[in-house]
Structure formats: structure tokens, C-alpha cells
């Protein structure tokens, strides 16, 4: 049967989750697998917007404190743990960079930007600048609580993105919760950007079509 051949090609271990959920119905399992792939692909769009928003916010504070050439400033390097100092060095040392900050920014990982929200930077960055960088965040929330919530949201988004990148099932994950976090972080930074982007997201509509 064609379904058996497809399952073998995709591999039985990979399809085991889908077969279990659909009571070993091969046709339904394959439909669920495609749906999982479609939702995973659709999630990349809001994750893309969220990462751009966050990294540009961090870049803004770097520029305000270290100048437009912040990737090359030793004073910034010294604030970073060795792992992220090495990442910054590697990003800026690419031959195509030529001392262009705008070319360094996309070379740095999501994890790099997320780690800027640890408590070590409260005094240097967040106590003074967090609410101005995220003007639509709750005004009565203490800066350290807000910074911690942003870090935690980014951690969940990052781990979820890793699942997608490794083509893992997300059928048992709370996808609406991930979308809430993405939309919240974007809105904290800019309501216009959030409103515009949400018009183009397809995730929540796809969730309604689950086989």
C-alpha cells in the first residue's frame, strides 16, 4: 500500500508519535504529519519578526553605551562571558563584515541576544533603559521582573524553535502559548509592528485545521 511505503521512507520511529495519536491509522498519521510540518513552517514567520525586534532593541542599547562601532569595542567585550565574547569576535571577524555593524548583528545567534537579559546586566542596561526600549510593557512592573519575564519568554521561544529546526513533533505542544509570547514581546517594543505582523501570521488559522 502507498501509505506503508511512505511510512517506511519517513521511518517508523519518526512516525511513531503520529501513529500513536491516531490509533495506528496510517492515513490520519500522514495527514497529521503534514499538518505538523505546515504549522512548523508558519511559526518561522512570527519567530523571525520576534528575533529581529529583540536583537534590534539590544543593538540600540549597545550603540547608546558603546557607540556605532560597538562590536569592536573592548569595553563591550569585557562585559560578556567568554562564550559570547568568542561569538562576537567570530561574527565581526568575517571577511565580508568590513567594520559594518549592520553586518555583524545578523551573525549573532538568538541565544546571544537572549543572554543579554540575564540579571548581570541589570545595573548596566536594564534598570535605566528597559522601559524605554519596551515602552508598551506594563509600566508598574519592576524592571527586574520585566527583564526576567522577557528572558523566560525568549527561552521558551528559542527551545520551541530548536524543536522545529530538528523537525520534531509539535502536535502536543501549546502552540497558542508560544504565539502569545511572540506577540507580547513584539507589542512591548512597538504596537504598530505587532499589529502589522499579526495580520500576516497564519499559525492560529492552521491550528483550527488540525486533522
Short mmCIF file of C-alpha atoms in Angstrom, two decimals:
data_model
loop_
_atom_site.label_atom_id
_atom_site.label_comp_id
_atom_site.label_asym_id
_atom_site.label_seq_id
_atom_site.Cartn_x
_atom_site.Cartn_y
_atom_site.Cartn_z
CA UNK A 1 0.00 0.00 0.00
CA UNK A 2 1.26 3.55 -0.69
CA UNK A 3 0.87 4.61 2.96
CA UNK A 4 3.12 1.78 4.10
CA UNK A 5 5.79 2.82 1.62
CA UNK A 6 5.61 6.46 2.75
CA UNK A 7 5.84 5.49 6.40
CA UNK A 8 8.89 3.39 5.66
CA UNK A 9 10.52 6.23 3.74
CA UNK A 10 9.90 8.73 6.55
CA UNK A 11 10.88 5.98 9.05
CA UNK A 12 8.71 4.20 11.57
CA UNK A 13 10.48 5.74 14.58
CA UNK A 14 9.76 9.23 13.24
CA UNK A 15 6.13 8.38 12.58
CA UNK A 16 5.57 6.58 15.87
CA UNK A 17 4.22 9.69 17.62
CA UNK A 18 1.72 10.37 14.86
CA UNK A 19 0.62 6.75 14.66
CA UNK A 20 0.11 6.65 18.41
CA UNK A 21 -2.04 9.78 18.40
CA UNK A 22 -4.18 8.44 15.52
CA UNK A 23 -4.55 4.90 16.89
CA UNK A 24 -2.25 3.48 14.21
CA UNK A 25 -4.34 4.88 11.37
CA UNK A 26 -1.72 5.37 8.68
CA UNK A 27 -3.72 7.81 6.57
CA UNK A 28 -4.55 10.04 9.54
CA UNK A 29 -0.98 9.82 10.81
CA UNK A 30 0.35 11.09 7.49
CA UNK A 31 -2.22 13.90 7.43
CA UNK A 32 -1.15 14.90 10.93
CA UNK A 33 2.50 14.78 9.91
CA UNK A 34 1.91 17.19 7.03
CA UNK A 35 -0.14 19.46 9.29
CA UNK A 36 2.70 19.45 11.83
CA UNK A 37 5.12 20.45 9.06
CA UNK A 38 2.84 23.24 7.85
CA UNK A 39 2.41 24.71 11.34
CA UNK A 40 6.15 24.45 11.94
CA UNK A 41 6.83 26.37 8.75
CA UNK A 42 4.21 29.01 9.59
CA UNK A 43 5.77 29.54 13.03
CA UNK A 44 9.04 30.64 11.46
CA UNK A 45 7.45 33.91 10.36
CA UNK A 46 6.44 35.22 13.82
CA UNK A 47 9.67 33.83 15.28
CA UNK A 48 11.58 35.75 12.62
CA UNK A 49 9.81 39.02 13.48
CA UNK A 50 10.32 38.49 17.21
CA UNK A 51 14.04 37.85 16.87
CA UNK A 52 14.54 40.91 14.66
CA UNK A 53 12.65 43.08 17.14
CA UNK A 54 14.63 41.82 20.13
CA UNK A 55 18.07 41.98 18.57
CA UNK A 56 17.47 45.49 17.24
CA UNK A 57 16.43 46.61 20.72
CA UNK A 58 19.65 45.21 22.19
CA UNK A 59 21.68 46.74 19.36
CA UNK A 60 20.12 50.09 20.19
CA UNK A 61 21.27 49.93 23.79
CA UNK A 62 24.73 48.74 22.71
CA UNK A 63 25.02 51.72 20.40
CA UNK A 64 23.90 54.15 23.08
CA UNK A 65 26.54 52.88 25.51
CA UNK A 66 29.41 51.83 23.25
CA UNK A 67 28.90 53.83 20.05
CA UNK A 68 28.05 52.89 16.49
CA UNK A 69 31.03 50.55 16.22
CA UNK A 70 30.06 48.63 19.34
CA UNK A 71 31.05 45.18 18.03
CA UNK A 72 34.69 46.31 18.05
CA UNK A 73 34.67 47.94 21.48
CA UNK A 74 36.79 46.24 24.11
CA UNK A 75 34.59 47.72 26.83
CA UNK A 76 31.65 45.69 25.48
CA UNK A 77 33.73 42.55 25.13
CA UNK A 78 34.68 42.71 28.80
CA UNK A 79 31.02 42.63 29.85
CA UNK A 80 30.43 39.34 28.01
CA UNK A 81 31.04 35.80 29.25
CA UNK A 82 33.80 34.02 27.32
CA UNK A 83 31.36 32.05 25.18
CA UNK A 84 29.57 35.13 23.88
CA UNK A 85 32.76 37.15 23.62
CA UNK A 86 34.05 34.46 21.28
CA UNK A 87 30.80 34.54 19.31
CA UNK A 88 31.05 38.30 18.89
CA UNK A 89 34.68 38.03 17.81
CA UNK A 90 33.83 35.35 15.27
CA UNK A 91 30.90 37.37 13.90
CA UNK A 92 32.87 40.57 13.42
CA UNK A 93 35.96 38.87 12.02
CA UNK A 94 34.24 37.54 8.91
CA UNK A 95 35.91 38.91 5.80
CA UNK A 96 32.71 40.38 4.40
CA UNK A 97 31.97 42.46 7.51
CA UNK A 98 34.49 45.30 6.94
CA UNK A 99 33.67 47.11 10.21
CA UNK A 100 29.97 47.32 9.38
CA UNK A 101 27.85 46.91 12.49
CA UNK A 102 24.75 46.12 10.45
CA UNK A 103 26.53 43.05 9.07
CA UNK A 104 27.57 41.80 12.50
CA UNK A 105 24.09 41.86 14.02
CA UNK A 106 22.58 39.00 11.94
CA UNK A 107 25.67 36.86 12.54
CA UNK A 108 24.90 36.67 16.26
CA UNK A 109 22.62 33.91 17.49
CA UNK A 110 19.23 34.14 19.14
CA UNK A 111 20.90 32.76 22.26
CA UNK A 112 23.40 35.64 22.28
CA UNK A 113 20.62 38.23 22.30
CA UNK A 114 18.60 36.33 24.88
CA UNK A 115 21.56 36.19 27.27
CA UNK A 116 21.64 39.95 27.42
CA UNK A 117 18.50 39.69 29.58
CA UNK A 118 20.25 37.97 32.49
CA UNK A 119 20.40 39.77 35.83
CA UNK A 120 24.13 40.51 35.41
CA UNK A 121 23.17 43.42 33.16
CA UNK A 122 20.51 44.93 35.42
CA UNK A 123 22.66 47.80 36.63
CA UNK A 124 24.47 48.40 33.35
CA UNK A 125 21.50 48.22 30.97
CA UNK A 126 18.09 47.40 32.32
CA UNK A 127 17.47 49.48 35.42
CA UNK A 128 17.67 52.65 33.36
CA UNK A 129 16.71 51.58 29.85
CA UNK A 130 14.34 48.60 29.89
CA UNK A 131 11.07 50.51 29.96
CA UNK A 132 12.24 52.98 27.33
CA UNK A 133 13.26 50.15 24.98
CA UNK A 134 9.96 48.37 25.60
CA UNK A 135 7.57 51.29 26.11
CA UNK A 136 4.40 49.20 25.88
CA UNK A 137 5.34 46.80 28.65
CA UNK A 138 3.37 47.12 31.91
CA UNK A 139 4.54 50.40 33.44
CA UNK A 140 4.01 49.21 37.00
CA UNK A 141 6.12 46.07 36.60
CA UNK A 142 9.53 46.41 38.28
CA UNK A 143 12.31 46.42 35.73
CA UNK A 144 13.94 43.24 37.06
CA UNK A 145 10.64 41.37 36.94
CA UNK A 146 10.01 42.56 33.39
CA UNK A 147 13.54 41.68 32.33
CA UNK A 148 13.12 38.21 33.82
CA UNK A 149 9.81 37.67 32.06
CA UNK A 150 11.35 38.68 28.73
CA UNK A 151 14.21 36.26 29.29
CA UNK A 152 11.80 33.43 30.14
CA UNK A 153 9.61 34.12 27.11
CA UNK A 154 12.67 34.12 24.85
CA UNK A 155 13.87 30.87 26.41
CA UNK A 156 10.60 29.12 25.59
CA UNK A 157 10.56 30.56 22.08
CA UNK A 158 14.18 29.54 21.50
CA UNK A 159 13.62 25.97 22.67
CA UNK A 160 10.48 25.71 20.56
CA UNK A 161 12.36 26.97 17.53
CA UNK A 162 15.00 24.31 18.13
CA UNK A 163 12.28 21.65 18.06
CA UNK A 164 11.13 22.97 14.72
CA UNK A 165 14.68 23.15 13.37
CA UNK A 166 15.16 19.47 14.20
CA UNK A 167 11.82 18.55 12.61
CA UNK A 168 10.40 17.27 15.88
CA UNK A 169 6.66 16.87 16.52
CA UNK A 170 4.91 19.90 17.97
CA UNK A 171 1.43 18.38 17.96
CA UNK A 172 1.42 18.04 21.75
CA UNK A 173 2.90 21.49 22.42
CA UNK A 174 0.97 24.58 23.49
CA UNK A 175 1.42 26.50 20.26
CA UNK A 176 -1.04 29.24 21.23
CA UNK A 177 1.08 29.94 24.28
CA UNK A 178 4.19 30.36 22.12
CA UNK A 179 2.30 32.72 19.83
CA UNK A 180 1.13 34.72 22.84
CA UNK A 181 4.74 35.17 23.93
CA UNK A 182 5.91 36.20 20.46
CA UNK A 183 3.10 38.70 20.04
CA UNK A 184 3.57 40.08 23.56
CA UNK A 185 7.30 40.73 23.10
CA UNK A 186 6.73 42.40 19.74
CA UNK A 187 3.95 44.55 21.19
CA UNK A 188 6.13 45.59 24.14
CA UNK A 189 8.55 47.07 21.62
CA UNK A 190 6.13 48.53 19.05
CA UNK A 191 2.36 48.20 18.76
CA UNK A 192 2.37 49.23 15.11
CA UNK A 193 4.83 46.48 14.25
CA UNK A 194 2.81 43.95 16.23
CA UNK A 195 -0.49 44.93 14.60
CA UNK A 196 1.06 44.81 11.12
CA UNK A 197 2.80 41.48 11.66
CA UNK A 198 -0.20 39.75 13.23
CA UNK A 199 -2.20 40.38 10.07
CA UNK A 200 0.19 38.10 8.20
CA UNK A 201 0.57 35.25 10.67
CA UNK A 202 -1.10 32.02 9.61
CA UNK A 203 -0.43 29.90 12.68
CA UNK A 204 -3.66 30.35 14.56
CA UNK A 205 -5.76 29.65 11.46
CA UNK A 206 -3.77 26.48 10.80
CA UNK A 207 -4.41 25.32 14.36
CA UNK A 208 -8.11 25.25 13.52
CA UNK A 209 -7.49 22.80 10.68
CA UNK A 210 -5.78 20.07 12.68
CA UNK A 211 -6.72 16.65 11.28
#
